[in-house]
XYZ file of C-alpha atoms in Angstrom:
261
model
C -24.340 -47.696 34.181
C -28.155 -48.190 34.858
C -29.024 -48.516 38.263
C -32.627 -50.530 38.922
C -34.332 -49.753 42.323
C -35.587 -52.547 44.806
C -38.234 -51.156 45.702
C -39.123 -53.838 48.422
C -36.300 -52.658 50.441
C -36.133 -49.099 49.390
C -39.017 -46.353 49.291
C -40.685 -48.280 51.694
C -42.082 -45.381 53.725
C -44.885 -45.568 50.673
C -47.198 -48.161 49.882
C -46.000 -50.470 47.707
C -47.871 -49.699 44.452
C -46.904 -46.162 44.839
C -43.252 -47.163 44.842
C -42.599 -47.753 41.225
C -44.070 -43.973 40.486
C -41.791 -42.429 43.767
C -38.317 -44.432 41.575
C -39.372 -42.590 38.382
C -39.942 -39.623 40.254
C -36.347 -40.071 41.656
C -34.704 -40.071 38.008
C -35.083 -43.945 37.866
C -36.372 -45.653 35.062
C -35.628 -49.659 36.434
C -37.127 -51.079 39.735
C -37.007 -54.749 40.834
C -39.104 -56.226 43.437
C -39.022 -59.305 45.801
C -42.540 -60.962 45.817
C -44.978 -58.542 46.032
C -48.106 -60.852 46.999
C -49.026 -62.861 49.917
C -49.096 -66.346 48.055
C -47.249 -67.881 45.093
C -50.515 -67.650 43.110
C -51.900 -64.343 43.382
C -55.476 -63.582 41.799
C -55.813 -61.481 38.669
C -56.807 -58.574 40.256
C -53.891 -58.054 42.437
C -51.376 -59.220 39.584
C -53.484 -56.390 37.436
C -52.502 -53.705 39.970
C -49.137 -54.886 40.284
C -48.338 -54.549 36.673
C -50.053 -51.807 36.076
C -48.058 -49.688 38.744
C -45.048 -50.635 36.774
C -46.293 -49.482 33.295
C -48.013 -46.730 34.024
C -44.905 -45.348 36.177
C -42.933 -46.202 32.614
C -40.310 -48.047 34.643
C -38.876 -51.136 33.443
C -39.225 -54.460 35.927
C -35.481 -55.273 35.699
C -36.123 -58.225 38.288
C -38.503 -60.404 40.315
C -37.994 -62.787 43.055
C -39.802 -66.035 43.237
C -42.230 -66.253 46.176
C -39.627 -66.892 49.737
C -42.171 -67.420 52.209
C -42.361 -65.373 55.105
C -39.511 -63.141 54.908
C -40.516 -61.031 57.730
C -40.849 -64.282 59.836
C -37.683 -65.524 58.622
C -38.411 -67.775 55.695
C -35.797 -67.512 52.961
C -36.905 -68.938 49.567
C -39.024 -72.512 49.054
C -36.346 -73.667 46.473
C -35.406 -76.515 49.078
C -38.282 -76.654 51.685
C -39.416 -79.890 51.516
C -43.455 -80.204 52.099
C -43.610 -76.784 50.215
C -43.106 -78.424 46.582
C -46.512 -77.394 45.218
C -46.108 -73.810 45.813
C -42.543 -73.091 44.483
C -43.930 -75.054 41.232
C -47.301 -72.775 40.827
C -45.250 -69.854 41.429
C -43.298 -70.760 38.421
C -46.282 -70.368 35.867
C -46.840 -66.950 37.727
C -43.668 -65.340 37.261
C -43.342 -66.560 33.594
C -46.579 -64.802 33.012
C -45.346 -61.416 34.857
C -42.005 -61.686 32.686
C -44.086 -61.941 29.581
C -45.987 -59.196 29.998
C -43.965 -56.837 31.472
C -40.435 -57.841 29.570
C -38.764 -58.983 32.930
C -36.021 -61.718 32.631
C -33.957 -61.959 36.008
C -35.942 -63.993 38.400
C -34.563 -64.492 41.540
C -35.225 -67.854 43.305
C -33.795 -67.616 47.320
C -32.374 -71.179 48.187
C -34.512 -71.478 51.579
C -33.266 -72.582 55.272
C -32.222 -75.636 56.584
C -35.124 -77.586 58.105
C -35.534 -79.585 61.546
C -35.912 -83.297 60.973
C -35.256 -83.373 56.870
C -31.588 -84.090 55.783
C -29.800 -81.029 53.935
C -29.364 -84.033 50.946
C -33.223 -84.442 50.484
C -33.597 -80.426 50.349
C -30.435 -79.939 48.122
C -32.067 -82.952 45.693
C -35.257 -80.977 45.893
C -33.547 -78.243 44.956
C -32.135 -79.073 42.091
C -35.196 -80.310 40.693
C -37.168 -76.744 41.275
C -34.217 -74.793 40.190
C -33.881 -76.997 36.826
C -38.176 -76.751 36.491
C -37.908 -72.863 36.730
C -34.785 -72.291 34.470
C -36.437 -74.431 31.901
C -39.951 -72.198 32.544
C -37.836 -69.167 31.725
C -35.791 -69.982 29.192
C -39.274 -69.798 27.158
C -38.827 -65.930 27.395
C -35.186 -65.580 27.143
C -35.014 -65.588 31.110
C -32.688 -66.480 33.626
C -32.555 -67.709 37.290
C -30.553 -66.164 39.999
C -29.087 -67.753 42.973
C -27.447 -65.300 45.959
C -25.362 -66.201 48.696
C -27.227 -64.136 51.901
C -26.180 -63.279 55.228
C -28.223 -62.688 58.532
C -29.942 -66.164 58.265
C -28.116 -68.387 60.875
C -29.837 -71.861 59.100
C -29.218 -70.474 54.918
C -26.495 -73.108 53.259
C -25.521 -70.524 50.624
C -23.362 -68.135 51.981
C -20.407 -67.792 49.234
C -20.013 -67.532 45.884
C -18.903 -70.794 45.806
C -21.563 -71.996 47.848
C -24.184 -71.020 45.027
C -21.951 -71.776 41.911
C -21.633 -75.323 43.703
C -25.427 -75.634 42.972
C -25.725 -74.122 39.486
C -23.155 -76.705 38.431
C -25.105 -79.687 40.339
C -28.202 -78.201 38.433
C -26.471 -77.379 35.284
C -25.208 -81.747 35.504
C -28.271 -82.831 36.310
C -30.787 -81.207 33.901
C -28.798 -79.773 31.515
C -30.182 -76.229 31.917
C -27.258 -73.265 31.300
C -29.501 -70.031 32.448
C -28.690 -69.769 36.212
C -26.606 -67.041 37.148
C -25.427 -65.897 40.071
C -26.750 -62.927 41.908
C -23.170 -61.245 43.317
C -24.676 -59.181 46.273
C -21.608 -57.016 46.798
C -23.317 -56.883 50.309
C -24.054 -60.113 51.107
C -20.717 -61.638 50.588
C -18.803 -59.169 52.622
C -20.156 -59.695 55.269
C -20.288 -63.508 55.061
C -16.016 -62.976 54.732
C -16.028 -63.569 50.775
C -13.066 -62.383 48.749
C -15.354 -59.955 46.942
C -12.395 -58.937 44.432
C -11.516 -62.219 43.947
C -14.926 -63.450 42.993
C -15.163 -60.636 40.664
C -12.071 -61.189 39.126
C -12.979 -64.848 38.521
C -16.613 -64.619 37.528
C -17.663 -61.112 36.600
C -18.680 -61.563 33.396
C -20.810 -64.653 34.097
C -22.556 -62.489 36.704
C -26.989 -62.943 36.652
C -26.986 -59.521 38.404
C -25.250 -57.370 41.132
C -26.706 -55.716 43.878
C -25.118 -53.322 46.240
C -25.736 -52.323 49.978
C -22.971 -50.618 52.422
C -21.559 -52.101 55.303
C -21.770 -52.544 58.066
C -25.555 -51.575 58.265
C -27.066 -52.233 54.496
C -27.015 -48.454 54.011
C -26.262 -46.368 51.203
C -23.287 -46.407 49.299
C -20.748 -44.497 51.100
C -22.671 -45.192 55.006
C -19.611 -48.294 55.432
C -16.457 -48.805 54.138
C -16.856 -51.186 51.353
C -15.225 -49.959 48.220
C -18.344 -50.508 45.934
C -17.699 -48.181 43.163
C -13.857 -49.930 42.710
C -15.721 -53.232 42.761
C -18.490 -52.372 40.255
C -16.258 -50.421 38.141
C -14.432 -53.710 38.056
C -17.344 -55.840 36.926
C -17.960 -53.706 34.064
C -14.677 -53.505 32.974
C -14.680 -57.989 32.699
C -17.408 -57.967 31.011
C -20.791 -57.355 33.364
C -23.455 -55.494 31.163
C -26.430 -55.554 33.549
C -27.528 -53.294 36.057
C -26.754 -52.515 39.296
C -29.673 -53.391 42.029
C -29.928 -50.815 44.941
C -30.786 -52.809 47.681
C -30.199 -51.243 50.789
C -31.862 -49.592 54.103
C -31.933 -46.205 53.993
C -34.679 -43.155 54.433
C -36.533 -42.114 51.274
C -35.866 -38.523 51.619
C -32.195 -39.434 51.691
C -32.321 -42.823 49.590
C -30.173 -41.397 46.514
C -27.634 -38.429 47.692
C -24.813 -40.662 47.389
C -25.124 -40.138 43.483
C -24.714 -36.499 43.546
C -22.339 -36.548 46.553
């Protein structure tokens, strides 16, 4: 099993470009990120120190997420924000650039809120258009798209499984595109009251990625009561071959004693 450390949620008492060094450190040799710049079209300099934090760390960028906006302020993904069309495009040509380079190819694109005064049909139309443009983008590299159900945002549409494979088959009928995944956050759909076992039993092997988080809290493995290693074992055992995402809260200094618990 190879675990791959997101290192936007995790580590985060250092500063970010330090991070990919402080997973190595930790006996890691996969991170993934969320977006790591301010904008969807960074400048050469800062995409420079990005990637070069990840290679010279020797660390392998397992996954990336599209830019989401403001997630600190809320925002969660520009897939279906309507007004924001320009930016989720010219973030495409970014990310396809960072995959080629650095040999990512799980790219994470976070659906986005509903929006005051624009009907959930013209953002689920617009969606389906920027989710078909960036699965045809990264199909050029062998790449895929993810799409996760999330909790803790009161106005996100996507809160099942079934929520998100509901989309990937729109997109899938309307373009024609086959590399979007889902993203089964063990985490996620807990606590939005998903069958977890079920969905695993029914789609494991067509899993995009998993990522894990306890709960309640988004701690460590073995802070809640969620049976993650009987659900992961699972996966593996109907066919998931990728690695597992750590994305959860939890103090650097005690980020990874669950594995030698």
């Amino acid at each position: 099993m190879t675990y791959t450390v997101n290192s936007s949620i995790l580590l985060t008492e250092f500063p970010l470009l330090e991070r990919p060094q402080r997973a190595k450190d930790a006996g890691f040799d996969a991170v993934e990120f969320w977006w790591p710049f301010p904008g969807s079209v960074p400048g050469d300099a800062e995409l420079n120190r990005f990637e070069t934090a990840i290679t010279d760390a020797g660390v392998q960028l397992t996954g990336l997420n599209f830019n989401a906006g403001d997630m600190p302020g809320g925002d969660r993904g520009l897939v279906s924000w309507v007004g924001r069309e320009s930016e989720f495009r010219d973030n495409i040509d970014v990310i396809v650039g960072i995959g080629q380079r650095l040999g990512t190819r799980a790219f994470n694109a976070l659906y986005g809120n509903r929006l005051d005064g624009v009907s959930p049909q013209a953002q689920d139309e617009l969606a389906v258009e920027n989710l078909a443009a960036a699965a045809t983008a990264v199909a050029k590299i062998g790449g895929i798209v993810l799409l996760e159900p999330v909790s803790g945002a009161d106005r996100y549409p996507l809160l099942t499984a079934a929520d998100a494979l509901a989309v990937i088959d729109r997109v899938r009928e309307a373009a024609g595109v086959d590399n979007i995944k889902l993203l089964a956050d063990f985490y996620h759909l807990a606590v939005n009251g998903d069958d977890v076992a079920a969905v695993i039993e029914a789609h494991a092997p067509d899993f995009g990625h998993i990522q894990i988080a306890d709960a309640p809290g988004r701690g460590a493995p073995g802070t809640g009561d969620l049976p993650l290693k009987a659900w992961i074992d699972r996966s593996i055992e109907l066919g998931y071959t990728g690695p597992i995402g750590l994305e959860y809260k939890q103090p650097a200094d005690t980020a990874f004693d669950w594995l030698t618990a």
